[in-house]
CSV table of C-alpha atoms in Angstrom, one decimal:
chain,number,residue,atom,x,y,z
A,1,MET,CA,-30.1,-20.8,-3.0
A,2,THR,CA,-27.6,-19.9,-5.7
A,3,LEU,CA,-24.9,-17.3,-5.0
A,4,PHE,CA,-22.8,-15.8,-7.8
A,5,VAL,CA,-19.6,-14.0,-6.9
A,6,ASP,CA,-17.6,-11.8,-9.2
A,7,MET,CA,-13.8,-12.0,-9.3
A,8,ASP,CA,-12.3,-8.6,-10.2
A,9,GLU,CA,-12.6,-6.1,-7.3
A,10,VAL,CA,-14.6,-8.6,-5.2
A,11,ILE,CA,-12.2,-11.5,-4.5
A,12,ALA,CA,-9.2,-10.3,-6.7
A,13,ASP,CA,-7.7,-6.9,-6.2
A,14,THR,CA,-7.4,-5.6,-9.8
A,15,TYR,CA,-7.8,-2.0,-8.8
A,16,GLN,CA,-4.7,-2.0,-6.6
A,17,ALA,CA,-2.8,-3.9,-9.3
A,18,HIS,CA,-3.5,-1.1,-11.8
A,19,ILE,CA,-2.3,1.5,-9.2
A,20,ASP,CA,0.9,-0.5,-8.4
A,21,LEU,CA,1.9,-1.0,-12.0
A,22,TYR,CA,1.3,2.7,-12.7
A,23,ASN,CA,3.2,3.9,-9.7
A,24,ASN,CA,6.1,1.6,-10.4
A,25,LYS,CA,6.4,2.6,-14.1
A,26,TYR,CA,6.1,6.4,-13.5
A,27,ASN,CA,7.5,6.6,-10.0
A,28,ALA,CA,4.1,8.0,-8.9
A,29,ASN,CA,2.3,7.9,-5.6
A,30,LEU,CA,-1.3,7.3,-6.6
A,31,LYS,CA,-3.5,5.7,-3.9
A,32,LYS,CA,-7.0,4.2,-3.9
A,33,GLU,CA,-8.3,7.1,-1.8
A,34,ASP,CA,-7.3,9.5,-4.6
A,35,CYS,CA,-9.6,7.6,-7.0
A,36,LEU,CA,-13.0,7.6,-5.3
A,37,GLY,CA,-15.7,7.7,-8.0
A,38,SER,CA,-13.3,7.0,-10.8
A,39,GLU,CA,-11.4,4.3,-12.7
A,40,VAL,CA,-7.6,4.3,-12.2
A,41,TRP,CA,-7.0,5.3,-15.8
A,42,GLN,CA,-9.1,8.5,-15.3
A,43,MET,CA,-6.9,9.6,-12.5
A,44,VAL,CA,-3.6,9.6,-14.4
A,45,PRO,CA,-2.3,12.2,-16.9
A,46,LYS,CA,-3.7,11.8,-20.4
A,47,GLU,CA,-0.4,10.6,-21.8
A,48,HIS,CA,-0.4,7.6,-19.4
A,49,GLN,CA,-4.0,6.6,-19.7
A,50,HIS,CA,-3.5,4.1,-22.6
A,51,TYR,CA,-0.8,2.3,-20.5
A,52,VAL,CA,-3.2,1.9,-17.6
A,53,ARG,CA,-6.1,0.9,-19.8
A,54,ASN,CA,-4.0,-1.8,-21.4
A,55,HIS,CA,-2.8,-3.6,-18.2
A,56,ALA,CA,-5.6,-6.2,-18.5
A,57,ASN,CA,-4.4,-7.1,-22.0
A,58,GLU,CA,-0.9,-7.9,-20.8
A,59,ARG,CA,0.0,-11.5,-20.1
A,60,GLY,CA,0.5,-12.1,-16.4
A,61,PHE,CA,-1.8,-9.3,-15.2
A,62,PHE,CA,-4.5,-11.6,-13.8
A,63,ILE,CA,-2.3,-14.3,-12.5
A,64,ASP,CA,-0.5,-12.2,-9.8
A,65,LEU,CA,-3.5,-10.4,-8.3
A,66,LYS,CA,-3.8,-10.2,-4.5
A,67,VAL,CA,-6.7,-11.9,-2.8
A,68,ILE,CA,-9.2,-9.5,-1.2
A,69,LYS,CA,-9.0,-9.8,2.6
A,70,ASP,CA,-11.3,-12.5,4.2
A,71,SER,CA,-12.8,-13.6,0.9
A,72,GLN,CA,-11.4,-17.1,1.1
A,73,GLU,CA,-12.6,-17.8,4.6
A,74,VAL,CA,-16.1,-16.3,4.0
A,75,LEU,CA,-16.6,-18.0,0.7
A,76,ARG,CA,-15.7,-21.3,2.2
A,77,ALA,CA,-18.3,-20.8,4.9
A,78,LEU,CA,-20.9,-19.6,2.4
A,79,GLN,CA,-20.6,-23.0,0.6
A,80,ASP,CA,-22.3,-24.6,3.6
A,81,LYS,CA,-25.4,-22.5,3.0
A,82,TYR,CA,-25.4,-21.7,-0.7
A,83,GLU,CA,-24.5,-23.2,-4.0
A,84,VAL,CA,-21.6,-20.8,-4.8
A,85,TYR,CA,-20.4,-20.0,-8.3
A,86,ILE,CA,-17.7,-17.6,-9.3
A,87,ALA,CA,-19.0,-15.6,-12.3
A,88,SER,CA,-16.4,-13.4,-14.0
A,89,ALA,CA,-16.4,-11.6,-17.4
A,90,ALA,CA,-13.3,-13.4,-18.5
A,91,MET,CA,-13.8,-13.0,-22.3
A,92,GLN,CA,-13.1,-9.3,-22.4
A,93,PHE,CA,-9.3,-9.6,-22.3
A,94,LYS,CA,-7.7,-12.3,-24.4
A,95,THR,CA,-5.3,-13.7,-21.7
A,96,SER,CA,-7.7,-13.5,-18.8
A,97,LEU,CA,-9.6,-16.7,-19.3
A,98,GLU,CA,-6.7,-19.0,-18.6
A,99,GLU,CA,-5.1,-16.7,-16.0
A,100,LYS,CA,-8.3,-16.4,-14.1
A,101,ALA,CA,-8.8,-20.2,-14.1
A,102,ASP,CA,-5.2,-20.6,-12.8
A,103,TRP,CA,-5.7,-17.9,-10.2
A,104,LEU,CA,-8.8,-19.6,-8.9
A,105,ASP,CA,-6.9,-22.9,-8.7
A,106,ALA,CA,-4.2,-21.3,-6.6
A,107,HIS,CA,-6.4,-19.2,-4.3
A,108,PHE,CA,-9.9,-20.8,-4.3
A,109,PRO,CA,-9.2,-24.5,-4.9
A,110,PHE,CA,-12.3,-25.4,-2.8
A,111,ILE,CA,-14.5,-24.0,-5.6
A,112,PRO,CA,-14.6,-26.7,-8.2
A,113,TRP,CA,-14.2,-25.9,-11.9
A,114,GLN,CA,-17.8,-26.8,-12.4
A,115,ASN,CA,-18.8,-23.9,-10.3
A,116,ARG,CA,-16.8,-21.3,-12.3
A,117,ILE,CA,-18.5,-19.3,-14.9
A,118,LEU,CA,-16.0,-17.4,-17.0
A,119,CYS,CA,-18.2,-15.6,-19.4
A,120,GLY,CA,-19.0,-12.4,-21.3
A,121,HIS,CA,-22.2,-10.7,-20.2
A,122,LYS,CA,-23.6,-11.6,-16.8
A,123,HIS,CA,-27.2,-10.9,-17.6
A,124,ILE,CA,-27.5,-14.6,-18.5
A,125,LEU,CA,-27.0,-15.6,-14.8
A,126,LYS,CA,-30.1,-17.0,-13.2
A,127,GLY,CA,-29.9,-17.3,-9.4
A,128,ASP,CA,-30.7,-15.7,-6.1
A,129,ILE,CA,-27.8,-13.4,-5.2
A,130,LEU,CA,-25.0,-11.7,-7.1
A,131,ILE,CA,-22.1,-10.0,-5.4
A,132,ASP,CA,-20.4,-7.7,-7.9
A,133,ASP,CA,-18.6,-4.3,-8.0
A,134,ARG,CA,-20.2,-3.2,-11.2
A,135,SER,CA,-23.7,-1.6,-11.1
A,136,TYR,CA,-24.5,-2.6,-14.7
A,137,ASN,CA,-24.1,-6.3,-13.8
A,138,LEU,CA,-26.3,-5.9,-10.7
A,139,GLU,CA,-29.0,-3.9,-12.7
A,140,ALA,CA,-29.2,-6.7,-15.2
A,141,PHE,CA,-29.4,-9.5,-12.6
A,142,ASP,CA,-32.9,-10.8,-11.7
A,143,GLY,CA,-32.2,-11.4,-8.0
A,144,ARG,CA,-30.7,-9.7,-5.0
A,145,GLY,CA,-27.7,-7.6,-5.9
A,146,ILE,CA,-25.0,-6.8,-3.4
A,147,GLN,CA,-22.5,-4.2,-4.5
A,148,PHE,CA,-19.0,-4.8,-3.3
A,149,SER,CA,-17.2,-1.5,-2.6
A,150,SER,CA,-14.4,-0.4,-4.9
A,151,PRO,CA,-13.1,3.1,-5.4
A,152,HIS,CA,-14.8,3.3,-8.8
A,153,ASN,CA,-18.2,2.7,-7.4
A,154,ALA,CA,-17.9,4.9,-4.3
A,155,HIS,CA,-20.8,7.1,-5.3
A,156,THR,CA,-23.1,4.4,-6.8
A,157,GLN,CA,-26.4,3.9,-5.0
A,158,GLY,CA,-29.4,1.7,-5.3
A,159,PHE,CA,-28.0,-1.7,-4.1
A,160,ASP,CA,-27.2,-3.3,-0.8
A,161,ARG,CA,-23.5,-2.5,-0.2
A,162,ALA,CA,-20.7,-4.5,1.4
A,163,ASP,CA,-17.4,-2.8,2.1
A,164,THR,CA,-15.7,-6.0,3.3
A,165,TRP,CA,-16.1,-9.7,3.3
A,166,GLU,CA,-16.9,-9.5,7.0
A,167,ALA,CA,-19.9,-7.4,6.0
A,168,ILE,CA,-20.9,-10.1,3.5
A,169,ALA,CA,-20.6,-12.7,6.2
A,170,LYS,CA,-23.0,-10.7,8.4
A,171,MET,CA,-25.5,-10.3,5.5
A,172,LEU,CA,-25.5,-13.9,4.3
A,173,LEU,CA,-24.3,-16.3,7.0
C-alpha cells in the first residue's frame, strides 16, 4: 500500500514557527491554544498580518523548522508496512523547494529522495492513504484521508483524525 505524508504541520512544525517569529518581533505572547480554528495571521493585529503571511517567503524559514514529536520513529516503522512518500506543496513559496529537501535530508534521511514528491497541487497523488493537515488536500485525494490535527483545522470534520504520531501508529501499524 502507498502512504503519502504531508510535511508542513504533519512532520514539520510550521505553525509554531510562525508564532515564534511573530512573538519575537512584536514581543507578544501568542500561543497555539489562542488560534484554534484560525491561521496564525488571522490572530494578529491587522498591521502585523502581512509580516506573518510573508514568513514562508523568507529564506531560511523552512530549514529551521522543528520536527513534530514522534514523527521520525513512526515513519521509520511505517516503512516496513507501506511504501512511504513525503508529499509537500513545495512550489508555493520560492525558497521552500530547496529548503524542504535539505530539511528532509537532515531529519528524515531514511526516506530516499526518490520517495519525496515536492509538488504543487496534491490532487495528482494516486495511492491508498494521505496524512495531511489541510482538508482541501484530503477532499481531492481518492483514497483514505487522515487529517493531522493543527490549530487551524480544530473545527474541521469529515475525516479520520490523528492528534499525534502515536495515534497514527495505532491506526496504521
